[in-house]
mmCIF file of C-alpha atoms in Angstrom:
data_model
loop_
_atom_site.group_PDB
_atom_site.id
_atom_site.type_symbol
_atom_site.label_atom_id
_atom_site.label_comp_id
_atom_site.label_asym_id
_atom_site.label_seq_id
_atom_site.Cartn_x
_atom_site.Cartn_y
_atom_site.Cartn_z
ATOM 1 C CA VAL A 1 -17.943 -3.352 -9.014
ATOM 2 C CA GLU A 2 -16.848 -2.003 -12.410
ATOM 3 C CA LEU A 3 -17.036 2.213 -12.963
ATOM 4 C CA ALA A 4 -15.935 2.047 -16.550
ATOM 5 C CA GLY A 5 -18.695 3.875 -18.445
ATOM 6 C CA LYS A 6 -20.519 4.796 -15.096
ATOM 7 C CA LYS A 7 -21.462 8.418 -14.336
ATOM 8 C CA LEU A 8 -19.638 8.923 -10.680
ATOM 9 C CA ARG A 9 -19.063 12.499 -10.235
ATOM 10 C CA GLY A 10 -16.645 13.940 -7.512
ATOM 11 C CA CYS A 11 -17.449 15.522 -4.043
ATOM 12 C CA ILE A 12 -18.861 18.351 -3.800
ATOM 13 C CA ALA A 13 -18.084 19.167 -0.088
ATOM 14 C CA CYS A 14 -21.586 19.750 0.634
ATOM 15 C CA PHE A 15 -21.462 18.083 4.347
ATOM 16 C CA LYS A 16 -24.990 16.783 4.069
ATOM 17 C CA CYS A 17 -23.637 13.336 5.384
ATOM 18 C CA LEU A 18 -22.112 14.841 8.297
ATOM 19 C CA GLU A 19 -25.757 15.891 8.883
ATOM 20 C CA ASN A 20 -27.887 13.158 7.562
ATOM 21 C CA LYS A 21 -25.705 10.117 9.072
ATOM 22 C CA ASP A 22 -27.745 7.716 6.884
ATOM 23 C CA LYS A 23 -24.198 5.877 5.296
ATOM 24 C CA LYS A 24 -25.157 7.250 1.811
ATOM 25 C CA CYS A 25 -23.859 10.855 -0.238
ATOM 26 C CA ALA A 26 -26.676 13.288 -0.520
ATOM 27 C CA VAL A 27 -25.820 13.484 -4.114
ATOM 28 C CA ASP A 28 -27.849 10.462 -5.270
ATOM 29 C CA THR A 29 -27.607 11.428 -9.535
ATOM 30 C CA ASP A 30 -25.262 8.630 -10.315
ATOM 31 C CA TYR A 31 -23.636 5.299 -9.181
ATOM 32 C CA ALA A 32 -21.907 6.677 -6.018
ATOM 33 C CA ASN A 33 -24.213 5.173 -3.647
ATOM 34 C CA GLU A 34 -24.723 1.908 -4.843
ATOM 35 C CA VAL A 35 -20.859 1.241 -4.686
ATOM 36 C CA ILE A 36 -20.688 2.838 -1.171
ATOM 37 C CA THR A 37 -23.278 0.282 -0.003
ATOM 38 C CA SER A 38 -21.100 -2.763 -1.412
ATOM 39 C CA MET A 39 -18.098 -1.012 0.088
ATOM 40 C CA ILE A 40 -19.471 -1.223 3.735
ATOM 41 C CA GLU A 41 -21.047 -4.760 3.233
ATOM 42 C CA ALA A 42 -17.610 -5.742 2.383
ATOM 43 C CA ASP A 43 -14.796 -7.684 4.209
ATOM 44 C CA CYS A 44 -12.338 -6.549 1.725
ATOM 45 C CA ILE A 45 -11.953 -3.538 -0.578
ATOM 46 C CA ILE A 46 -10.041 -3.758 -3.925
ATOM 47 C CA LEU A 47 -9.477 -0.897 -5.607
ATOM 48 C CA GLY A 48 -8.295 -0.428 -9.260
ATOM 49 C CA SER A 49 -7.311 2.083 -11.732
ATOM 50 C CA PRO A 50 -5.587 2.735 -14.624
ATOM 51 C CA THR A 51 -2.826 5.456 -14.742
ATOM 52 C CA TYR A 52 -4.060 8.490 -16.435
ATOM 53 C CA PHE A 53 -1.598 11.276 -15.898
ATOM 54 C CA THR A 54 0.120 9.733 -13.069
ATOM 55 C CA ASP A 55 -2.915 9.023 -10.832
ATOM 56 C CA VAL A 56 -6.230 7.251 -10.960
ATOM 57 C CA THR A 57 -9.197 8.026 -13.271
ATOM 58 C CA ALA A 58 -11.470 10.682 -12.321
ATOM 59 C CA GLU A 59 -14.360 8.285 -11.749
ATOM 60 C CA MET A 60 -12.124 6.725 -8.947
ATOM 61 C CA LYS A 61 -10.647 9.694 -7.637
ATOM 62 C CA GLY A 62 -14.361 10.922 -7.220
ATOM 63 C CA LEU A 63 -15.490 7.484 -5.350
ATOM 64 C CA ILE A 64 -12.673 7.601 -2.912
ATOM 65 C CA ASP A 65 -13.400 11.439 -1.983
ATOM 66 C CA ARG A 66 -16.899 10.630 -1.805
ATOM 67 C CA ALA A 67 -16.946 6.951 -0.065
ATOM 68 C CA GLY A 68 -14.261 8.101 2.323
ATOM 69 C CA MET A 69 -16.225 10.994 3.419
ATOM 70 C CA VAL A 70 -19.379 9.084 3.878
ATOM 71 C CA ALA A 71 -17.366 6.479 5.736
ATOM 72 C CA ARG A 72 -16.081 9.109 8.114
ATOM 73 C CA ALA A 73 -19.311 10.988 8.936
ATOM 74 C CA ASN A 74 -20.576 7.749 9.772
ATOM 75 C CA GLY A 75 -18.427 6.509 12.504
ATOM 76 C CA SER A 76 -15.186 5.052 10.079
ATOM 77 C CA LEU A 77 -17.765 2.810 8.301
ATOM 78 C CA LEU A 78 -14.714 1.070 6.809
ATOM 79 C CA ARG A 79 -12.638 0.804 9.860
ATOM 80 C CA PHE A 80 -10.442 -2.501 9.953
ATOM 81 C CA LYS A 81 -11.703 -3.852 6.618
ATOM 82 C CA VAL A 82 -8.805 -5.235 4.373
ATOM 83 C CA GLY A 83 -8.199 -3.161 1.397
ATOM 84 C CA ALA A 84 -5.799 -3.366 -1.776
ATOM 85 C CA GLY A 85 -4.817 -1.491 -4.771
ATOM 86 C CA VAL A 86 -4.075 -2.565 -8.149
ATOM 87 C CA VAL A 87 -2.962 -0.415 -10.810
ATOM 88 C CA ALA A 88 -2.190 -0.932 -14.316
ATOM 89 C CA ALA A 89 0.013 1.626 -16.259
ATOM 90 C CA ARG A 90 1.637 1.843 -19.992
ATOM 91 C CA ARG A 91 4.871 2.924 -18.852
ATOM 92 C CA ALA A 92 4.848 5.459 -15.479
ATOM 93 C CA GLY A 93 3.080 7.007 -13.220
ATOM 94 C CA SER A 94 1.768 3.786 -11.507
ATOM 95 C CA ILE A 95 3.364 4.470 -8.052
ATOM 96 C CA HIS A 96 1.526 8.033 -7.542
ATOM 97 C CA ALA A 97 -1.854 5.931 -8.676
ATOM 98 C CA PHE A 98 -0.550 3.088 -6.117
ATOM 99 C CA ASP A 99 -0.421 5.603 -3.569
ATOM 100 C CA THR A 100 -3.212 7.334 -4.112
ATOM 101 C CA LEU A 101 -5.549 4.123 -3.377
ATOM 102 C CA ASN A 102 -3.501 3.162 -0.428
ATOM 103 C CA HIS A 103 -3.914 7.004 1.084
ATOM 104 C CA PHE A 104 -7.593 6.244 0.960
ATOM 105 C CA PHE A 105 -7.248 3.173 2.911
ATOM 106 C CA LEU A 106 -5.126 4.614 5.417
ATOM 107 C CA ILE A 107 -7.193 7.764 6.349
ATOM 108 C CA ASN A 108 -10.257 5.108 6.661
ATOM 109 C CA GLU A 109 -8.238 2.929 9.276
ATOM 110 C CA MET A 110 -8.078 0.214 6.706
ATOM 111 C CA ILE A 111 -5.809 -2.856 7.226
ATOM 112 C CA ILE A 112 -3.560 -3.157 4.048
ATOM 113 C CA SER A 113 -2.435 -6.354 2.277
ATOM 114 C CA GLY A 114 0.699 -6.452 0.622
ATOM 115 C CA SER A 115 2.330 -8.513 -2.429
ATOM 116 C CA SER A 116 5.628 -9.537 -3.187
ATOM 117 C CA TYR A 117 5.963 -6.177 -5.247
ATOM 118 C CA TRP A 118 3.950 -3.275 -6.138
ATOM 119 C CA ASN A 119 0.644 -3.977 -7.053
ATOM 120 C CA VAL A 120 1.437 -2.713 -10.603
ATOM 121 C CA ALA A 121 0.824 -4.660 -14.052
ATOM 122 C CA PHE A 122 1.782 -2.880 -17.423
ATOM 123 C CA GLY A 123 0.131 -2.783 -20.691
ATOM 124 C CA ARG A 124 -1.317 -0.301 -22.994
ATOM 125 C CA MET A 125 -4.510 -1.578 -24.697
ATOM 126 C CA LYS A 126 -7.099 -3.439 -22.675
ATOM 127 C CA GLY A 127 -5.703 -6.959 -22.044
ATOM 128 C CA GLU A 128 -2.464 -6.582 -22.460
ATOM 129 C CA VAL A 129 -1.586 -6.275 -18.667
ATOM 130 C CA GLU A 130 -2.358 -9.935 -18.493
ATOM 131 C CA LYS A 131 0.647 -10.893 -20.573
ATOM 132 C CA ASP A 132 2.824 -8.888 -17.893
ATOM 133 C CA GLU A 133 3.877 -12.320 -16.026
ATOM 134 C CA GLU A 134 5.450 -10.340 -13.459
ATOM 135 C CA GLY A 135 2.598 -8.287 -12.606
ATOM 136 C CA MET A 136 0.279 -11.211 -12.879
ATOM 137 C CA ALA A 137 2.547 -13.107 -10.418
ATOM 138 C CA THR A 138 2.229 -10.146 -7.913
ATOM 139 C CA MET A 139 -1.492 -10.171 -8.163
ATOM 140 C CA LYS A 140 -1.384 -14.315 -7.281
ATOM 141 C CA THR A 141 0.321 -13.234 -4.327
ATOM 142 C CA LEU A 142 -2.083 -10.523 -3.745
ATOM 143 C CA GLY A 143 -4.834 -12.687 -3.800
ATOM 144 C CA LYS A 144 -2.699 -15.559 -1.636
ATOM 145 C CA ASN A 145 -2.227 -12.753 0.993
ATOM 146 C CA ILE A 146 -5.432 -11.178 1.379
ATOM 147 C CA ALA A 147 -6.949 -14.642 1.759
ATOM 148 C CA TRP A 148 -4.793 -15.226 4.460
ATOM 149 C CA LEU A 149 -5.489 -11.920 6.237
ATOM 150 C CA LEU A 150 -8.922 -11.911 5.865
ATOM 151 C CA LYS A 151 -8.498 -15.526 7.749
ATOM 152 C CA LYS A 152 -6.500 -14.397 10.556
ATOM 153 C CA ILE A 153 -8.693 -11.383 11.076
ATOM 154 C CA GLY A 154 -11.814 -13.714 10.960
ATOM 155 C CA SER A 155 -10.637 -16.277 13.696
#
């Protein structure tokens, strides 16, 4: 699911999700509920973001705030799912963005899969991160580790 170019605003703290308990955000004028539904149905959630001023994009932050509220308001809907954050950065700030994603997984009682290094790849322009050999090797290991973890949880 790609957020780029999609309308997705932040949480307005209306707390209607606590009242409604319908697994949806009460704000239904954007893309959030479609993504939240996909997250609820998934066994594994991989969140990826470029690094903007040492953090995730505004759309990603809006999604994690709203998905987190909906999940917690409806009995911890994301509990025991596997999660992994993946970050792209030009030069720096990536660890803070990576932490933002991991904090979302932790507060939602998810199981975070690790890799051989932090899940970060470097590049400025679209497609440049694919030239980061160490970053791509880290992502390949992450994929293998997620598959192993999902298999172990399922057995």
